Coordinates of C-alpha atoms and ligand atoms in Angstrom, one line a residue:
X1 CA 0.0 0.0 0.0
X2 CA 1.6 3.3 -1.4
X3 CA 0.2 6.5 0.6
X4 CA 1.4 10.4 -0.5
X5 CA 1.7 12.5 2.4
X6 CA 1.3 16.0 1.1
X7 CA 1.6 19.5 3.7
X8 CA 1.2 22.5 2.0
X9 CA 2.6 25.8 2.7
X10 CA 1.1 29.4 1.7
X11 CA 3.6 29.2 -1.6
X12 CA 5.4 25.6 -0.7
X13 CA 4.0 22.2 -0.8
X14 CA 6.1 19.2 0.9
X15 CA 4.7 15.7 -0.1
X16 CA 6.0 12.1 0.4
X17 CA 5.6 8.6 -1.2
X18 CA 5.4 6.2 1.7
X19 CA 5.6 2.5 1.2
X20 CA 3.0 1.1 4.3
X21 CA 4.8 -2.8 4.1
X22 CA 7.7 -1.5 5.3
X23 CA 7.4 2.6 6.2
X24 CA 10.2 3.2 3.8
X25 CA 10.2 6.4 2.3
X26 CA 9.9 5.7 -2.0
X27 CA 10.0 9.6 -2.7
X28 CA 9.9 13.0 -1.7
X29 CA 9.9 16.4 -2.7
X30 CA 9.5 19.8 -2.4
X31 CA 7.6 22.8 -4.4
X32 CA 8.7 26.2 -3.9
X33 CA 7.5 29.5 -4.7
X34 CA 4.1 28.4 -5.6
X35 CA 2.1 31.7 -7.2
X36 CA 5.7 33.5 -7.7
X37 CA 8.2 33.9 -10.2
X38 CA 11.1 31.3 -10.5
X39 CA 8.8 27.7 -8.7
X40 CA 10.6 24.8 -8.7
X41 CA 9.9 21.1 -7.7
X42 CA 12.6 19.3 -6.2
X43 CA 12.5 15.6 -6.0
X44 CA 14.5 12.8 -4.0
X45 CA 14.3 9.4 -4.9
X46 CA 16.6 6.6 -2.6
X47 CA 19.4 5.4 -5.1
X48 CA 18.8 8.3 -7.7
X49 CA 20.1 11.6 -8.8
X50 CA 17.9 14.7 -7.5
X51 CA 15.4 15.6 -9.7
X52 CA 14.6 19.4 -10.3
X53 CA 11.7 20.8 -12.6
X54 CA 11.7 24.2 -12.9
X55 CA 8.4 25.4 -14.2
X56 CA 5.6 28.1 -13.3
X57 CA 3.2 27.0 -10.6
X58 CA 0.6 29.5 -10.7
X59 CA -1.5 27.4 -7.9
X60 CA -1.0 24.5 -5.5
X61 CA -3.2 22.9 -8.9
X62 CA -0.5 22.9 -11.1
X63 CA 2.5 21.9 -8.4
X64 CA 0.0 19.0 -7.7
X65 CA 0.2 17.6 -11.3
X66 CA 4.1 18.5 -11.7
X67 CA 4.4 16.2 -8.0
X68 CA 2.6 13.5 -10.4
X69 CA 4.2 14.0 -13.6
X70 CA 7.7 13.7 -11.5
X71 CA 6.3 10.1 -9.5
X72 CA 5.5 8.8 -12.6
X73 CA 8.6 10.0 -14.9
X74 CA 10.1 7.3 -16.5
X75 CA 13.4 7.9 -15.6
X76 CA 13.3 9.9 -12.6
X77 CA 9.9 8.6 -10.8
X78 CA 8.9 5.6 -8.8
X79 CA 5.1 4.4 -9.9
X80 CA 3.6 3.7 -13.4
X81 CA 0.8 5.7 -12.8
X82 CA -0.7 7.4 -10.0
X83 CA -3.2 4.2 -9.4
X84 CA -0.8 2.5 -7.3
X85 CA -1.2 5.5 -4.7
X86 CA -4.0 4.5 -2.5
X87 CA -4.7 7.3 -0.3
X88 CA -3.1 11.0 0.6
X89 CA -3.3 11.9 3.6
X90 CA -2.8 15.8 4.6
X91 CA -1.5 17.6 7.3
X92 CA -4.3 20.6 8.2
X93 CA -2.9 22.6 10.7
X94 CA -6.3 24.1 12.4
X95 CA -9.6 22.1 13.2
X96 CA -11.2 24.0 16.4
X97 CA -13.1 22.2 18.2
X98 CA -14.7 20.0 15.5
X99 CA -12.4 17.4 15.3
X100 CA -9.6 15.6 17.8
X101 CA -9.2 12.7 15.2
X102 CA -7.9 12.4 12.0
X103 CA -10.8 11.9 9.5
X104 CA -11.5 11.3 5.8
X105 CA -12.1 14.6 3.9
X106 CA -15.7 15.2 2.9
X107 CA -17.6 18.7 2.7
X108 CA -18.5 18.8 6.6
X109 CA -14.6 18.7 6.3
X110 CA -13.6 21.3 4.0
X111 CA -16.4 23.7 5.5
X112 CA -14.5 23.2 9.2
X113 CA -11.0 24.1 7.5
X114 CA -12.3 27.0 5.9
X115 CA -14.3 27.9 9.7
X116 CA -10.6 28.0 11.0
X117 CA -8.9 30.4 8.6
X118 CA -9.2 33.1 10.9
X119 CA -7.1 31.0 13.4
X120 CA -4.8 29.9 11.3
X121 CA -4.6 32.3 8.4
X122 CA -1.2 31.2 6.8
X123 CA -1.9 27.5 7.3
X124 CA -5.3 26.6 6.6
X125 CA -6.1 28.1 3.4
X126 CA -2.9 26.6 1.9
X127 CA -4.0 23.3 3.6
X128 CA -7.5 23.6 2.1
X129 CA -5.8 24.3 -1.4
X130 CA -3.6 21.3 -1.4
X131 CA -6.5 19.1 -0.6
X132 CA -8.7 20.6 -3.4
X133 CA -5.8 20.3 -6.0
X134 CA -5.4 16.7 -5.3
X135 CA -9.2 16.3 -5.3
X136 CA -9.1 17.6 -8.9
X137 CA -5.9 16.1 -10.0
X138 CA -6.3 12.2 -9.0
X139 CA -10.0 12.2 -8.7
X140 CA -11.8 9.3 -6.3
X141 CA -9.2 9.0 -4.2
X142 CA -9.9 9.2 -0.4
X143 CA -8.3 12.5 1.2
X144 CA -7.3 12.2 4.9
X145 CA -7.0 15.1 7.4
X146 CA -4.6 14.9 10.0
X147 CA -4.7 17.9 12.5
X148 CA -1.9 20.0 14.0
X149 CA -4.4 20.9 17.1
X150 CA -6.2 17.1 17.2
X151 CA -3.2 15.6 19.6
X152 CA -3.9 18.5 22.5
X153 CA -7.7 18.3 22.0
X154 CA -7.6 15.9 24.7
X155 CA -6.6 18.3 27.0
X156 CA -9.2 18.8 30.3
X157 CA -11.2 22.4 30.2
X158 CA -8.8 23.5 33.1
X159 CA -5.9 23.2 30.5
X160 CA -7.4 24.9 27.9
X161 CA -9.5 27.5 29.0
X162 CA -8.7 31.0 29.4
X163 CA -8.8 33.1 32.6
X164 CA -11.3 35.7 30.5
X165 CA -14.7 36.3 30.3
X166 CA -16.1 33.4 29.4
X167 CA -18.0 35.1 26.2
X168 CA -14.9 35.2 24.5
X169 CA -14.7 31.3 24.5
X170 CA -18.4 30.6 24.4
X171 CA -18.7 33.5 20.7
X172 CA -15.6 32.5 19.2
X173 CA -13.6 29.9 20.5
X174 CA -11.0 31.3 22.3
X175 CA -9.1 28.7 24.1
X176 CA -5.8 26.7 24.1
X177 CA -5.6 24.3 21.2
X178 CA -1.8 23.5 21.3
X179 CA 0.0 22.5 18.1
X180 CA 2.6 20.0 16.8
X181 CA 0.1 17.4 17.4
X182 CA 1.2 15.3 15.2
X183 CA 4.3 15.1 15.9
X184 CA 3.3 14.8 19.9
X185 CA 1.3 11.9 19.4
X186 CA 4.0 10.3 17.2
X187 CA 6.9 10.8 19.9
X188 CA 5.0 9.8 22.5
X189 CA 3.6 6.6 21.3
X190 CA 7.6 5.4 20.1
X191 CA 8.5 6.9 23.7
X192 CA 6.0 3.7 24.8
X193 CA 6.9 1.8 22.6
X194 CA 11.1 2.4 22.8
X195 CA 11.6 2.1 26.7
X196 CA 9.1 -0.6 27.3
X197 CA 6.4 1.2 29.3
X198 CA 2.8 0.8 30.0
X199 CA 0.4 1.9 27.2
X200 CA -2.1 2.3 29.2
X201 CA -0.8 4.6 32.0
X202 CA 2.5 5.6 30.9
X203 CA 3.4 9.5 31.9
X204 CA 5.4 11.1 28.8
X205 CA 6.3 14.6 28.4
X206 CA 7.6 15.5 24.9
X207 CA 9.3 18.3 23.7
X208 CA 9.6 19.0 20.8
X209 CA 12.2 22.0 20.0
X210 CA 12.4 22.8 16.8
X211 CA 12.6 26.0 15.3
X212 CA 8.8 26.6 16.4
X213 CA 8.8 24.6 20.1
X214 CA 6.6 22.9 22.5
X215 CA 6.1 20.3 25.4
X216 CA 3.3 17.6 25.4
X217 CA 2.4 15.7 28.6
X218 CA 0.5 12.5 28.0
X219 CA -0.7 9.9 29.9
X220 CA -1.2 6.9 28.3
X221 CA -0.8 8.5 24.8
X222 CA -3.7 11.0 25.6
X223 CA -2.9 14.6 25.8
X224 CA -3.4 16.1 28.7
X225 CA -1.4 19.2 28.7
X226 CA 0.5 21.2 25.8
X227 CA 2.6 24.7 25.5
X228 CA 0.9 26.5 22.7
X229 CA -2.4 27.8 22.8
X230 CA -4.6 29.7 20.4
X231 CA -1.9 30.2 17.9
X232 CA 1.5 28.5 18.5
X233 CA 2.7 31.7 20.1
X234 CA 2.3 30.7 23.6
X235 CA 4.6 28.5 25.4
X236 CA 8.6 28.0 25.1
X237 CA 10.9 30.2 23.8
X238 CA 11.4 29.8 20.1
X239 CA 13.3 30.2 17.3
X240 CA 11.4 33.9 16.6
X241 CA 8.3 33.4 18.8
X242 CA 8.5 35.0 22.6
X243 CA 6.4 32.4 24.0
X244 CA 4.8 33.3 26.9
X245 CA 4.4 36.9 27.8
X246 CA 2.7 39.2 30.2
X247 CA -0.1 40.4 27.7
X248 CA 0.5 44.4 28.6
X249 CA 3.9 44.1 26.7
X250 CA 2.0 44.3 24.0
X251 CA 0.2 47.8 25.2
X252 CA 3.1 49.2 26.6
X253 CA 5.3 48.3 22.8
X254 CA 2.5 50.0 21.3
X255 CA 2.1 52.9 23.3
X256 CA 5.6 53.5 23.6
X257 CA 6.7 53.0 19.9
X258 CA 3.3 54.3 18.1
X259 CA 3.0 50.7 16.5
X260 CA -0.7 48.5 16.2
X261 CA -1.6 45.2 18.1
X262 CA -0.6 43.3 14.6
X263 CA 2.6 44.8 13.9
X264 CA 3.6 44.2 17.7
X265 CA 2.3 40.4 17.1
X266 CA 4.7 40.4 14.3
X267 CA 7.5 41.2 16.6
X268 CA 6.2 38.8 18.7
X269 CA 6.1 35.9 16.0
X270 CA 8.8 36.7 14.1
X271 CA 11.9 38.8 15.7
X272 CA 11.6 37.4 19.4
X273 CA 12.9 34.3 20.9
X274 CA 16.2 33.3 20.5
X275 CA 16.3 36.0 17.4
X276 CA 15.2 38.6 19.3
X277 CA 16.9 38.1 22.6
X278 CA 20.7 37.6 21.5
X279 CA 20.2 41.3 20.0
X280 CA 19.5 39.6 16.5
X281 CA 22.6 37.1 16.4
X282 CA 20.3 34.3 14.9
X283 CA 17.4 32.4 15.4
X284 CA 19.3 29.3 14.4
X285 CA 20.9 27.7 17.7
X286 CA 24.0 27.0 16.1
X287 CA 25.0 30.6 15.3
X288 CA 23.9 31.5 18.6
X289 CA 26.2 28.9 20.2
X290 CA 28.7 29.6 18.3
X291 CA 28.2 33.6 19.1
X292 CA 27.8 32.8 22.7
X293 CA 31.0 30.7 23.1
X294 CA 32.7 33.7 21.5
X295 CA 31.7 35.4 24.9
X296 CA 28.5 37.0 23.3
X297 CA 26.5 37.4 26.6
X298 CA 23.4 37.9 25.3
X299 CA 23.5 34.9 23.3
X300 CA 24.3 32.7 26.9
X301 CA 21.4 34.7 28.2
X302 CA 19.2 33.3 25.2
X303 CA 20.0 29.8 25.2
X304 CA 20.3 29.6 29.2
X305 CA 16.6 31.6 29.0
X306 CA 15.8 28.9 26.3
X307 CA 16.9 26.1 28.7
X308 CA 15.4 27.1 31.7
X309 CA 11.5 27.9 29.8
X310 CA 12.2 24.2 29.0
X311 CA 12.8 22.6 32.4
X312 CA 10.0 25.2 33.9
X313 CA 7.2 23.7 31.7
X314 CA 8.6 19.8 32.3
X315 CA 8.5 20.8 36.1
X316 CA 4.9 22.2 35.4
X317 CA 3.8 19.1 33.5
X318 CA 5.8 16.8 36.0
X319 CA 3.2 18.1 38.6
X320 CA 0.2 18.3 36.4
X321 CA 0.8 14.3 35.9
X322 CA 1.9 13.5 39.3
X323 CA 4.9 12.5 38.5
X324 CA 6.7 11.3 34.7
X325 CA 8.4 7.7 32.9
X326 CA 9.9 8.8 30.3
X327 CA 11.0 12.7 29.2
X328 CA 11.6 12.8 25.4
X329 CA 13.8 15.3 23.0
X330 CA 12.5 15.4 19.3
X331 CA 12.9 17.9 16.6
X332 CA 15.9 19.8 15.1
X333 CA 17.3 21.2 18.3
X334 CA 16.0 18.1 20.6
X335 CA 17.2 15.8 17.7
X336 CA 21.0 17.7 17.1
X337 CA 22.1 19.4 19.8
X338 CA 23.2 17.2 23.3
X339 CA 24.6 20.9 24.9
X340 CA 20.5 22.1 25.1
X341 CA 19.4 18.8 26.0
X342 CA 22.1 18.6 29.3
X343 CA 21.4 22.4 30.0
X344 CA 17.6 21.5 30.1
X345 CA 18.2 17.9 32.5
X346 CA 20.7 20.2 35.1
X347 CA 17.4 21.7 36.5
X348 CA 15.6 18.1 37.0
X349 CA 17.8 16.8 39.5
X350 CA 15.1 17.0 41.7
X351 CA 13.0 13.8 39.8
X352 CA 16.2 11.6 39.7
X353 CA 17.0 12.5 36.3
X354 CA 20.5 11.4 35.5
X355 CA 21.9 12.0 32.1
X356 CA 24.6 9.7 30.5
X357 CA 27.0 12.0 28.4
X358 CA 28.5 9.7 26.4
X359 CA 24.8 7.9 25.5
X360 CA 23.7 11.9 25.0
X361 CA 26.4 12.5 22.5
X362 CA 24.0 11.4 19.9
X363 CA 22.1 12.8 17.0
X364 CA 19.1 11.7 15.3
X365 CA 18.7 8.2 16.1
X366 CA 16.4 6.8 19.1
X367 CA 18.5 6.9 21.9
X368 CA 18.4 6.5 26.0
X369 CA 20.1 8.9 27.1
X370 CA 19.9 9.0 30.7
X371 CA 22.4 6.8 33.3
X372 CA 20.6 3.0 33.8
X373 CA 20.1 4.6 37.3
X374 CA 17.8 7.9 36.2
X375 CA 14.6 7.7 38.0
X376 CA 13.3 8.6 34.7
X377 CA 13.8 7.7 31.4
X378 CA 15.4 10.3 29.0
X379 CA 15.0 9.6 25.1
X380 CA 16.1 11.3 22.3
X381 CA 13.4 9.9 19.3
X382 CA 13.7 11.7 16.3
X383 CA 9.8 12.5 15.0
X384 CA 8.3 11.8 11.6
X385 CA 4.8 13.7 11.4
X386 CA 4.9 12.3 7.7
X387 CA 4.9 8.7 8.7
X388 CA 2.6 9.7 11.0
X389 CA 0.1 10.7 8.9
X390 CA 0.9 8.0 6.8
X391 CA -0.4 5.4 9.6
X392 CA -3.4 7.5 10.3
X393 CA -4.4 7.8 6.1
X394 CA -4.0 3.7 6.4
X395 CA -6.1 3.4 9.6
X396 CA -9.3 5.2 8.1
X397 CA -8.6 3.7 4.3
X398 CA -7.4 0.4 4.1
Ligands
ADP401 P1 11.0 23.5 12.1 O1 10.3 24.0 13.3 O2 11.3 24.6 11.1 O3 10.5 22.2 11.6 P2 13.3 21.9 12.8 O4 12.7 20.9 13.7 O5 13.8 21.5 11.5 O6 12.4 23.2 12.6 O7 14.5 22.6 13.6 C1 15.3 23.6 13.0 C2 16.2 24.1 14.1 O8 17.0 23.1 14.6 C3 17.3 25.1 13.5 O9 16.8 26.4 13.5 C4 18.4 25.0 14.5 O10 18.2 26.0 15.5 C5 18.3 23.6 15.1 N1 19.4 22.7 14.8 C6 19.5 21.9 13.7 N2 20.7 21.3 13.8 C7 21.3 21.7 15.0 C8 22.5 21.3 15.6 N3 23.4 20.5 15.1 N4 22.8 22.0 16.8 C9 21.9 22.8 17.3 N5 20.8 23.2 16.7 C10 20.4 22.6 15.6

């Protein structure tokens, strides 16, 4: 059973070519600068030379049929014909409340993607585009939606409400959704499944720190708490995000600099975190460690600040749970960098955490990583939201 994994960007669209017998990756590829001058499909095939098309991709449309024209090319693709693919399966970054599962696209579907644009502006339109274009371009096959918010839909009411009027959540929703679901409920099923724990009662907290971050806690592979909230702003310290922040910054930025709400959300999103709090050194962890061991002390300030966010929220989640198994690092910093992860472990002392630096001097590979005498486990279990997706567009096709 072939399934194409496809997650589409405002002018991007990533897709996949999973084999199911054996999760082995047959192709993938990338579209860029969908709707702009110069858009180019980039293709990877196991065993073959890269493939590049350059040619105009005035919609998400015509970079669908170019990703099908390049499967089936006869030297550089990997089907006959796009009959051997059995289902797609999408990732759809915003479903609100309507759904926690993954589901087959139909119109009840669509309608609640389109609901959600105002939530997720960027994501969801481009998520409803791709869908549509593969609707039109390999007609009668079955469309799956995987959600970014599904995973942390689990979450109790005292996780995910607001301390506002209640109106606000009642007319339009306003709550915590957190995000990265799919990557959450990926991580914390191999954290199960990799150190041997109970499925049923298992106490997991996940972080995932990539260039956009957050922490998961699960019990028995249901959500129960996550860092980001309406929109992924809330939470760690990213890449560019602030994470969490007293709300009056935002007033007293605006007052003080004659700027709006959005352009001080921009700031917020975009020049913060790391970026914004080593003075703008990067808001790529290696430059930053690479600035701060030049003695840059505002880059220490943003990686220990980085650090420490981390170890609050596992020590937040570590109570919310009463108590944790197994502590997991996924994602390009969680995956790469063994300095963050030991920075982030010093603070956890406290739960019997005990890290092993020669296991942690690891990268990208399912790992222990703690000392066989950790209270806890620490794993390093590098995530795979397209595989993911994959296994959910089997469950509800096959
Ligand atoms: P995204 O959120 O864009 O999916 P990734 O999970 O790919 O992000 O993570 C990207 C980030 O991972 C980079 O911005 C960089 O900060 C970090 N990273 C990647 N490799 C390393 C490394 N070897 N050491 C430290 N950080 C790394």
């Amino acid at each position: 059973m072939k399934i194409l994994v496809i997650n589409c960007g405002s002018s991007s669209l990533k897709y996949q070519l999973i084999d199911m017998d054996d999760e082995s990756v047959i192709a993938k590829g990338l579209c860029e600068r969908i709707g702009i001058d110069g858009s180019v499909l980039t293709q990877t095939v196991p065993g073959k030379d890269k493939y590049v098309i350059e040619q105009p991709m005035p919609s998400h449309n015509e970079a669908i049929k170019l990703v099908m024209d390049a499967l089936e090319d006869p030297e550089h693709g990997v089907i006959r014909s796009t009959d051997e693919i059995s289902a797609i399966g999408h990732r759809v970054v915003h479903g609100g409340t309507s759904f926690s599962e993954s589901c087959v696209v139909d119109e009840n579907v669509k309608q609640v993607i389109r609901d959600h644009f105002d939530l997720a502006p960027l994501h969801n339109p481009a998520n409803l585009m791709g869908i549509e274009a593969c609707e039109a371009g390999m007609p009668g096959k079955k469309n799956v939606a995987v959600w970014d918010t599904g995973f942390g839909m689990a979450i109790p009411e005292k996780a995910y409400m607001y301390a506002i009027p209640y109106e606000y959540y009642e007319k339009y929703g306003i709550r915590r959704y957190g995000f990265h679901g799919t990557s959450h409920m990926f991580v914390s099923g191999e954290a199960i499944k990799f150190a041997g724990l109970d499925p049923k009662a298992a106490k997991v907290i996940v972080c995932h720190l990539g260039n956009g971050g957050s922490v998961s806690a699960s019990i028995g592979g249901k959500c129960v708490d996550t860092s980001m909230g309406l929109t992924p702003l809330e939470g760690l310290i990213m890449g560019t995000r602030s994470g969490d922040i007293d709300a009056s910054v935002v007033q007293f930025i605006c007052n003080k600099e004659g700027k709006s709400v959005d352009d001080v959300l921009t700031i917020l999103n975009k020049k913060s975190g790391i970026l914004g709090l080593s003075g703008g050194v990067s808001s790529d962890f290696r430059d930053v460690e690479a600035a701060a061991a030049e003695g840059n002390h505002k880059a220490e300030v943003a990686l220990e600040a980085f650090a420490y966010r981390v170890a609050k929220y596992i020590g937040a989640y570590t109570a919310a749970m009463n108590g944790v198994d197994a502590i997991a690092f996924t994602a390009g910093v969680g995956e790469n960098d063994k300095k963050t992860r030991k920075n982030i472990c010093s603070y956890l002392g406290y739960l019997g955490v005990e890290i092993d630096d020669e296991a942690n001097d690891v990268r990208g590979k399912n790992a222990v990583i703690s000392t066989a005498d950790s209270k806890v486990k620490v794993l390093l279990l590098p995530t795979n939201e397209e595989l993911a997706i994959a296994r959910e567009t089997k469950r509800l096709t096959e």
